[in-house]
Coordinates of C-alpha atoms in Angstrom, one line a residue:
Chain A
M300 CA 0.1 -0.3 -0.3
N301 CA 2.8 2.5 0.9
Q302 CA 4.6 1.1 -2.8
F303 CA 1.6 2.3 -4.2
M304 CA 1.1 5.4 -2.6
Q305 CA 5.1 6.4 -3.7
E306 CA 4.2 5.4 -6.9
C307 CA 0.8 7.9 -6.9
I308 CA 3.2 10.9 -5.6
H309 CA 5.3 10.6 -7.3
V310 CA 3.1 10.2 -10.8
T311 CA 1.3 12.8 -9.9
R312 CA 4.7 14.5 -10.1
I313 CA 5.7 14.5 -13.5
T314 CA 2.1 14.6 -14.6
I315 CA 0.5 17.4 -13.6
P316 CA 2.2 20.2 -14.9
L317 CA 2.4 18.2 -18.2
L318 CA -1.8 19.0 -17.8
L319 CA -1.9 22.3 -16.5
Q320 CA -0.4 23.2 -20.5
G321 CA -3.1 21.0 -21.9
V322 CA -5.7 22.5 -19.5
F323 CA -5.3 26.4 -20.8
V324 CA -4.8 24.6 -24.2
T325 CA -8.5 23.6 -23.5
I326 CA -10.1 26.5 -22.2
E327 CA -8.5 28.4 -24.8
I328 CA -10.0 26.1 -27.4
S329 CA -12.9 26.3 -25.1
V330 CA -12.8 30.4 -25.0
L331 CA -12.5 30.7 -29.1
A332 CA -15.0 28.2 -29.7
I333 CA -17.5 29.4 -27.2
A334 CA -17.0 33.3 -28.6
L335 CA -17.0 31.6 -32.2
A336 CA -20.6 29.7 -31.9
M337 CA -22.2 32.7 -30.2
V338 CA -21.4 34.7 -33.1
L339 CA -22.5 32.0 -35.9
G340 CA -25.5 30.8 -33.3
G341 CA -26.9 33.8 -33.2
V342 CA -27.1 34.6 -37.0
A343 CA -28.1 31.1 -37.2
G344 CA -31.0 31.8 -34.3
Y345 CA -32.2 35.0 -36.4
F346 CA -31.9 33.2 -39.8
R347 CA -34.6 30.5 -38.2
I348 CA -36.8 33.6 -36.0
S349 CA -36.8 35.7 -39.9
E350 CA -39.9 36.0 -41.8
N351 CA -38.0 35.2 -44.9
R352 CA -38.5 30.8 -45.8
V353 CA -35.1 30.9 -47.5
L354 CA -33.2 31.6 -44.6
R355 CA -35.2 30.1 -41.8
G356 CA -35.1 26.8 -44.8
I357 CA -30.9 27.1 -44.9
A358 CA -30.9 28.0 -41.3
G359 CA -32.7 24.8 -40.6
I360 CA -30.0 22.5 -43.0
Y361 CA -27.0 24.0 -41.1
I362 CA -28.5 23.0 -37.5
K363 CA -29.3 19.9 -38.4
I364 CA -26.3 18.7 -40.5
F365 CA -24.2 19.8 -36.7
R366 CA -26.7 18.0 -34.3
C367 CA -27.3 15.0 -36.1
T368 CA -23.8 14.0 -37.0
P369 CA -21.5 12.8 -34.6
F370 CA -18.8 14.9 -33.7
M371 CA -15.9 13.1 -34.1
V372 CA -16.6 12.3 -37.3
E373 CA -16.9 15.9 -38.1
V374 CA -14.0 16.4 -36.5
Y375 CA -12.2 14.0 -39.3
L376 CA -14.2 16.0 -42.2
A377 CA -12.6 19.3 -41.2
Y378 CA -9.1 17.8 -41.0
Y379 CA -9.1 16.3 -44.2
G380 CA -12.0 18.4 -45.9
L381 CA -10.2 21.5 -45.5
P382 CA -7.1 21.1 -46.5
M383 CA -9.0 20.0 -49.8
L384 CA -11.0 23.1 -50.3
G385 CA -7.4 25.2 -49.9
I386 CA -8.2 26.3 -46.5
D387 CA -5.0 25.0 -44.9
V388 CA -4.6 25.8 -41.1
S389 CA -2.9 23.9 -38.6
A390 CA -4.4 21.9 -36.2
F391 CA -5.1 24.0 -33.2
W392 CA -7.9 26.2 -35.4
T393 CA -9.2 23.3 -37.3
G394 CA -10.5 22.5 -33.9
V395 CA -11.7 25.6 -32.8
L396 CA -13.7 26.2 -36.4
I397 CA -15.3 22.8 -36.2
L398 CA -15.7 22.8 -32.8
G399 CA -17.4 26.5 -32.8
C400 CA -19.9 25.1 -35.5
Y401 CA -20.7 22.0 -33.7
T402 CA -21.7 24.3 -30.5
S403 CA -23.4 27.5 -33.3
A404 CA -26.2 24.8 -33.9
Y405 CA -27.0 24.1 -30.1
V406 CA -26.5 27.7 -30.0
A407 CA -28.9 28.3 -32.4
V408 CA -31.4 26.1 -31.2
I409 CA -31.3 27.6 -27.4
L410 CA -31.6 31.0 -28.7
E411 CA -34.4 30.5 -31.4
S412 CA -36.4 28.4 -28.5
G413 CA -35.6 31.4 -25.7
I414 CA -37.3 34.4 -28.3
R415 CA -40.1 31.9 -29.4
A416 CA -41.1 31.4 -25.7
L417 CA -41.8 34.9 -25.1
S418 CA -45.1 35.9 -25.0
K419 CA -46.1 37.6 -28.8
G420 CA -47.3 40.9 -27.0
Q421 CA -44.1 42.0 -26.2
S422 CA -43.1 42.2 -30.3
E423 CA -46.6 43.1 -31.0
A424 CA -46.4 46.3 -28.8
A425 CA -42.7 47.0 -29.3
Y426 CA -43.9 47.5 -33.4
A427 CA -47.0 49.2 -32.4
M428 CA -45.0 51.4 -30.9
G429 CA -42.9 52.6 -33.9
M430 CA -40.3 50.4 -33.2
S431 CA -37.5 49.1 -35.7
K432 CA -37.3 45.2 -35.8
T433 CA -33.4 45.6 -34.9
K434 CA -34.4 47.9 -32.0
T435 CA -37.0 45.0 -31.1
L436 CA -34.7 42.6 -31.2
M437 CA -32.3 44.1 -29.6
R438 CA -33.6 46.0 -26.8
I439 CA -36.8 43.7 -26.2
L440 CA -36.6 40.6 -26.6
L441 CA -32.7 39.2 -26.4
P442 CA -32.6 41.2 -22.8
Q443 CA -35.7 38.6 -21.7
T444 CA -34.2 35.7 -23.7
I445 CA -30.9 35.6 -22.1
S446 CA -31.7 35.7 -18.5
V447 CA -34.0 32.7 -19.3
I448 CA -31.8 30.7 -21.3
I449 CA -28.1 31.1 -18.7
P450 CA -28.7 27.5 -17.8
S451 CA -29.1 26.1 -20.9
L452 CA -26.3 28.0 -22.1
T453 CA -24.1 26.7 -20.0
G454 CA -24.5 23.4 -19.5
Q455 CA -23.8 23.3 -23.6
F456 CA -20.5 25.0 -22.9
I457 CA -19.9 23.1 -20.4
Q458 CA -20.4 19.9 -23.3
T459 CA -18.5 22.1 -25.5
V460 CA -15.2 22.0 -23.2
K461 CA -16.2 18.3 -22.9
D462 CA -16.0 17.8 -26.6
S463 CA -12.8 19.6 -26.9
S464 CA -11.6 16.3 -25.4
I465 CA -12.4 14.9 -28.9
L466 CA -9.5 17.0 -30.5
S467 CA -7.0 15.2 -29.1
I468 CA -7.3 12.7 -32.2
I469 CA -6.1 15.6 -34.9
T470 CA -3.4 15.8 -32.4
V471 CA -4.3 19.5 -30.8
A472 CA -2.1 19.0 -28.1
E473 CA -5.3 19.8 -25.5
L474 CA -5.7 18.0 -21.8
T475 CA -6.7 14.7 -23.3
M476 CA -3.3 15.2 -25.5
M477 CA -1.4 16.0 -22.8
T478 CA -2.6 12.9 -20.8
K479 CA -1.7 10.5 -23.5
E480 CA 1.8 11.7 -23.4
A481 CA 2.1 11.8 -19.8
I482 CA 1.1 8.0 -19.9
G483 CA 4.0 7.7 -22.4
I484 CA 6.4 9.0 -19.4
T485 CA 4.6 7.6 -16.1
F486 CA 3.8 4.3 -17.9
S487 CA 0.7 4.4 -15.6
P488 CA -2.3 5.3 -16.9
L489 CA -4.8 5.0 -14.6
I490 CA -3.6 7.8 -12.1
V491 CA -3.1 10.3 -14.8
Y492 CA -6.5 9.2 -17.0
M493 CA -8.0 10.4 -13.0
C494 CA -6.1 13.1 -12.9
A495 CA -7.0 14.0 -16.0
G496 CA -10.8 13.7 -15.1
L497 CA -10.6 15.7 -12.1
F498 CA -8.9 18.4 -14.2
Y499 CA -12.2 18.5 -16.6
W500 CA -14.2 18.8 -14.1
A501 CA -12.6 21.1 -11.4
I502 CA -12.8 23.5 -14.7
N503 CA -16.7 22.0 -15.5
L504 CA -17.2 23.1 -11.7
V505 CA -16.2 26.3 -11.7
I506 CA -18.2 27.4 -15.6
E507 CA -21.6 25.7 -13.1
F508 CA -20.4 27.6 -9.9
T509 CA -20.4 31.5 -12.4
S510 CA -23.5 30.7 -14.3
K511 CA -25.0 30.4 -10.8
K512 CA -23.8 33.4 -9.6
I513 CA -24.8 35.2 -12.5
E514 CA -28.1 33.6 -12.3
K515 CA -28.8 34.6 -9.1
K516 CA -27.8 38.1 -9.6
N517 CA -30.0 38.3 -12.7
R518 CA -33.1 36.7 -10.4
R519 CA -32.4 39.5 -8.2
I520 CA -32.4 42.3 -10.3
S521 CA -35.7 41.0 -12.2
V522 CA -37.4 41.2 -8.6
Chain B
M162 CA -18.0 12.3 -57.9
S163 CA -19.0 8.9 -58.9
E164 CA -15.6 7.0 -58.3
S165 CA -16.0 8.7 -54.8
I166 CA -18.9 6.9 -55.0
R167 CA -17.9 3.7 -56.6
I168 CA -15.0 3.5 -53.7
V169 CA -17.5 3.7 -51.4
M170 CA -19.7 1.2 -52.6
Q171 CA -17.4 -1.6 -52.9
Y172 CA -16.7 -1.8 -49.3
Y173 CA -20.7 -1.8 -48.3
P174 CA -20.6 -4.7 -46.7
L175 CA -18.2 -3.5 -43.7
F176 CA -20.2 -0.1 -43.8
L177 CA -23.2 -2.7 -42.8
K178 CA -21.8 -4.9 -40.4
G179 CA -20.0 -1.4 -39.0
L180 CA -23.6 -0.1 -38.9
G181 CA -24.2 -3.3 -36.9
Y182 CA -22.1 -3.0 -34.1
T183 CA -22.4 0.6 -33.6
L184 CA -26.5 0.2 -33.5
L185 CA -25.8 -2.9 -31.1
V186 CA -23.3 -1.3 -29.1
S187 CA -25.9 1.8 -28.7
V188 CA -28.7 -0.3 -28.3
E189 CA -27.4 -2.3 -25.5
A190 CA -25.6 0.9 -23.7
I191 CA -29.6 2.4 -23.4
I192 CA -30.9 -0.3 -22.3
I193 CA -28.1 -0.6 -19.4
A194 CA -28.2 3.1 -18.5
L195 CA -31.7 3.2 -18.0
C196 CA -31.7 0.2 -15.3
I197 CA -28.7 2.3 -13.6
G198 CA -30.6 5.9 -14.1
T199 CA -33.7 3.9 -12.3
L200 CA -31.5 2.7 -10.1
L201 CA -29.9 6.1 -9.4
T202 CA -33.5 7.8 -8.9
V203 CA -34.8 5.4 -6.8
L204 CA -31.5 5.7 -4.5
R205 CA -32.0 9.4 -4.8
M206 CA -35.7 10.0 -3.4
G207 CA -34.7 7.8 -0.7
G208 CA -36.1 9.1 3.2
T209 CA -33.7 11.7 5.6
S210 CA -32.1 8.8 7.3
L211 CA -28.1 9.4 7.7
P212 CA -27.6 6.4 5.3
N213 CA -30.3 7.7 2.7
R214 CA -28.4 11.0 3.2
I215 CA -24.8 9.8 2.6
I216 CA -26.1 7.5 -0.4
R217 CA -27.4 10.5 -2.1
K218 CA -24.4 12.5 -1.3
I219 CA -22.9 9.2 -3.1
V220 CA -25.0 9.3 -5.9
A221 CA -24.9 13.5 -6.4
V222 CA -21.2 12.9 -6.7
Y223 CA -21.5 10.3 -9.4
I224 CA -23.7 12.3 -11.4
S225 CA -21.8 15.8 -11.2
F226 CA -18.2 13.0 -11.9
V227 CA -20.1 11.8 -14.9
R228 CA -21.4 15.5 -16.3
G229 CA -18.3 17.1 -15.7
T230 CA -16.1 15.2 -17.7
P231 CA -15.4 14.3 -21.2
I232 CA -16.7 10.8 -22.1
L233 CA -13.4 9.6 -24.0
V234 CA -11.9 10.1 -20.5
Q235 CA -14.4 7.9 -19.1
I236 CA -13.9 5.2 -21.8
Y237 CA -9.5 5.2 -21.6
L238 CA -10.7 5.3 -17.2
I239 CA -13.0 2.3 -17.2
F240 CA -11.0 0.3 -19.6
Q241 CA -8.0 0.5 -18.2
A242 CA -9.6 0.4 -14.0
L243 CA -11.3 -2.7 -15.1
S244 CA -8.1 -4.5 -16.4
V245 CA -6.5 -2.8 -13.0
I246 CA -9.0 -5.0 -11.1
G247 CA -7.7 -7.6 -12.7
L248 CA -11.0 -8.1 -15.3
N249 CA -9.5 -8.5 -18.7
L250 CA -12.7 -7.9 -20.8
S251 CA -12.5 -6.7 -24.2
A252 CA -13.1 -3.3 -25.7
F253 CA -16.2 -4.3 -27.0
V254 CA -17.4 -4.9 -23.4
S255 CA -15.3 -2.4 -21.6
G256 CA -16.6 0.4 -24.2
V257 CA -20.7 -1.4 -23.4
I258 CA -19.6 -0.5 -19.7
A259 CA -18.1 3.2 -20.0
L260 CA -21.3 4.3 -22.1
S261 CA -23.9 2.8 -19.9
L262 CA -22.2 3.9 -16.4
N263 CA -22.3 7.6 -18.6
S264 CA -25.3 7.4 -19.7
G265 CA -26.9 6.3 -16.1
G266 CA -25.4 9.5 -14.5
F267 CA -27.3 11.2 -17.6
M268 CA -30.7 9.1 -17.4
A269 CA -30.5 10.1 -13.5
E270 CA -30.9 13.8 -14.5
I271 CA -33.8 13.5 -17.0
M272 CA -36.0 10.8 -14.3
R273 CA -35.2 13.5 -11.6
G274 CA -37.6 15.7 -13.7
G275 CA -39.8 13.7 -14.1
F276 CA -40.3 12.4 -11.0
S277 CA -40.4 15.7 -9.8
A278 CA -43.4 16.6 -11.8
I279 CA -45.1 13.6 -10.0
P280 CA -47.6 15.0 -7.7
K281 CA -47.1 14.6 -3.9
G282 CA -50.7 13.9 -3.5
Q283 CA -50.4 10.6 -5.6
I284 CA -47.5 9.2 -3.2
E285 CA -49.4 9.8 0.0
A286 CA -52.0 8.7 -1.3
A287 CA -50.4 5.4 -2.4
E288 CA -48.8 5.4 1.3
A289 CA -52.0 5.7 2.8
I290 CA -53.4 2.7 1.6
G291 CA -50.7 0.4 3.0
M292 CA -48.4 -0.4 -0.8
S293 CA -45.4 -1.0 -0.3
K294 CA -42.3 0.8 -1.2
A295 CA -41.7 -1.5 -4.2
K296 CA -45.2 -2.0 -5.4
L297 CA -45.3 2.1 -4.8
W298 CA -42.3 2.4 -6.9
T299 CA -43.2 -0.1 -9.8
R300 CA -46.7 0.7 -10.2
I301 CA -47.3 4.7 -9.5
I302 CA -44.0 6.3 -9.8
L303 CA -41.9 4.4 -12.6
P304 CA -44.6 4.5 -15.1
Q305 CA -45.7 8.0 -15.2
V306 CA -41.9 8.6 -15.0
F307 CA -41.4 6.7 -18.3
Q308 CA -44.4 8.4 -20.1
I309 CA -43.2 11.8 -19.0
V310 CA -39.6 11.5 -19.7
A311 CA -40.2 9.6 -22.9
P312 CA -39.2 12.6 -25.1
Q313 CA -35.7 13.2 -23.5
L314 CA -34.9 9.4 -23.2
T315 CA -35.0 9.4 -26.6
S316 CA -32.9 12.3 -27.3
E317 CA -30.3 10.7 -24.1
F318 CA -30.5 7.9 -27.5
I319 CA -29.7 10.0 -29.8
N320 CA -26.8 11.3 -27.8
V321 CA -25.5 7.9 -27.4
I322 CA -25.4 7.0 -31.0
K323 CA -23.6 10.2 -31.2
V324 CA -21.4 9.3 -28.4
S325 CA -20.4 5.4 -29.7
P326 CA -17.7 6.7 -32.3
M327 CA -15.7 7.6 -29.2
L328 CA -15.4 3.3 -28.6
S329 CA -13.2 3.4 -32.2
V330 CA -10.2 4.6 -29.9
L331 CA -10.7 0.8 -28.3
A332 CA -10.3 -0.2 -31.1
V333 CA -14.7 -1.6 -31.3
V334 CA -15.0 -1.5 -34.8
E335 CA -18.3 0.1 -34.9
L336 CA -18.9 2.3 -38.4
T337 CA -16.8 4.9 -37.3
R338 CA -13.7 2.6 -36.8
T339 CA -14.3 0.6 -39.9
A340 CA -14.2 4.4 -42.1
E341 CA -10.8 4.9 -40.4
R342 CA -10.1 1.3 -41.3
L343 CA -10.8 2.0 -44.7
V344 CA -9.2 5.7 -44.9
K345 CA -5.6 3.7 -43.4
M346 CA -5.7 0.9 -46.2
T347 CA -7.5 3.3 -49.2
G348 CA -5.3 6.6 -48.5
T349 CA -8.8 8.4 -49.7
A350 CA -10.7 9.8 -47.0
I351 CA -13.1 12.3 -47.5
P352 CA -15.4 10.1 -49.2
F353 CA -15.9 7.5 -46.4
Y354 CA -15.7 10.2 -43.5
I355 CA -18.8 11.5 -45.5
A356 CA -20.9 8.1 -46.1
I357 CA -20.5 7.6 -42.5
A358 CA -21.6 11.3 -41.2
I359 CA -24.8 10.1 -43.5
I360 CA -25.6 7.2 -42.6
Y361 CA -25.2 8.8 -38.9
F362 CA -27.8 12.1 -40.2
I363 CA -30.2 9.8 -41.2
I364 CA -30.2 7.6 -38.0
C365 CA -29.9 10.4 -35.9
A366 CA -32.9 12.3 -38.0
L367 CA -35.5 9.6 -37.7
L368 CA -34.9 10.0 -34.4
E369 CA -35.2 13.3 -33.9
E370 CA -38.6 13.5 -36.0
L371 CA -39.6 10.5 -33.2
V372 CA -39.1 12.9 -30.3
K373 CA -41.1 15.5 -32.3
L374 CA -43.8 13.1 -32.2
Q375 CA -43.6 11.8 -28.3
E376 CA -43.9 15.4 -27.7
R377 CA -46.7 16.4 -29.6
K378 CA -48.5 13.1 -27.8
R379 CA -47.9 14.4 -24.3
I380 CA -48.9 17.9 -25.1
V381 CA -52.7 16.3 -26.6

């Protein structure tokens, strides 16, 4: 038992600096991907609630394609497909791009359902007062939606952090990739994977905690 | 274009086999996950005595861990853990175990939502007429919970199908692994990946329609 403890300590001492490097890359990728997803998802969500049938259809197909295929397959397709289209970027940016696109489909659905859940009277009243469409959306509809959809957006962001682990298959040096590297050095996969799991868990608990704080604050304002 | 289609069609029996494995893994995982989810829900909704509270805490930590770490890490972790404790299971079996432990955690969360939708009066009424705990769960609570959460359970099934490609890291030869092998064999990547993307898309899109159908049925 004592020997096992010693091995544990030894392994974690080598592992943790390596994993911390991975944690930073994971956070970097997730933040960039979430930013991209908010932009793309915002556009797609806007298209979904517009009156233009064509735009609605296009956004619908975009969302359906990204939601109904496994992320791993999308990653492979992006990894092999982007260079063929003449877009020659590093694995890191390929990862950011595909993770952002994938998340944006979910963000779009969350935004769409959030705005649809508002009562019709809100937008009608705004139009009746002579507000333009953009102004209605920006001033009336979105502020009300944001506080409602924060929990689902948080869930999606946690999912994004977790999905970033799949980028290890295209050699992005994030947490899971670094885990494999640490195993190559220490030869004790179980302990290293446990460390990796704990790191992911910690990141996601922080996200969850922050979102609960924001939610609480919002509730206080609205009451 | 036609060249790509030809090269994919040439290997279609392999794809069928891979698809079979994907479906087999997913269905097995979802059935075991249902059992795990139900068990966790029952454990979680016990009384307020000390052992019950401890159990509830353990279940909460388990669910939080499962939901807070990537499935890829869980798959590796379980594969390694099983071999450390001396169970040398095949990649297929440990993959199914990993998927179902993961999905079970999500299932428990879904079922908690369904549980809270059942009026308290029903449970009290059942207790008042002297129903045993086991009967209360199997006759009153669980049937209603399953009815309420049916759409979410189907969505969870979609999720399981969508994470099943990750078992390819354990060399389970399901659809994605089949494609990877063919890519290595033939040296062309895109046609194979597009082919499996289409297969996954068809399955998931059909299941999504089923979710919509279930939701409509529930409202009516």
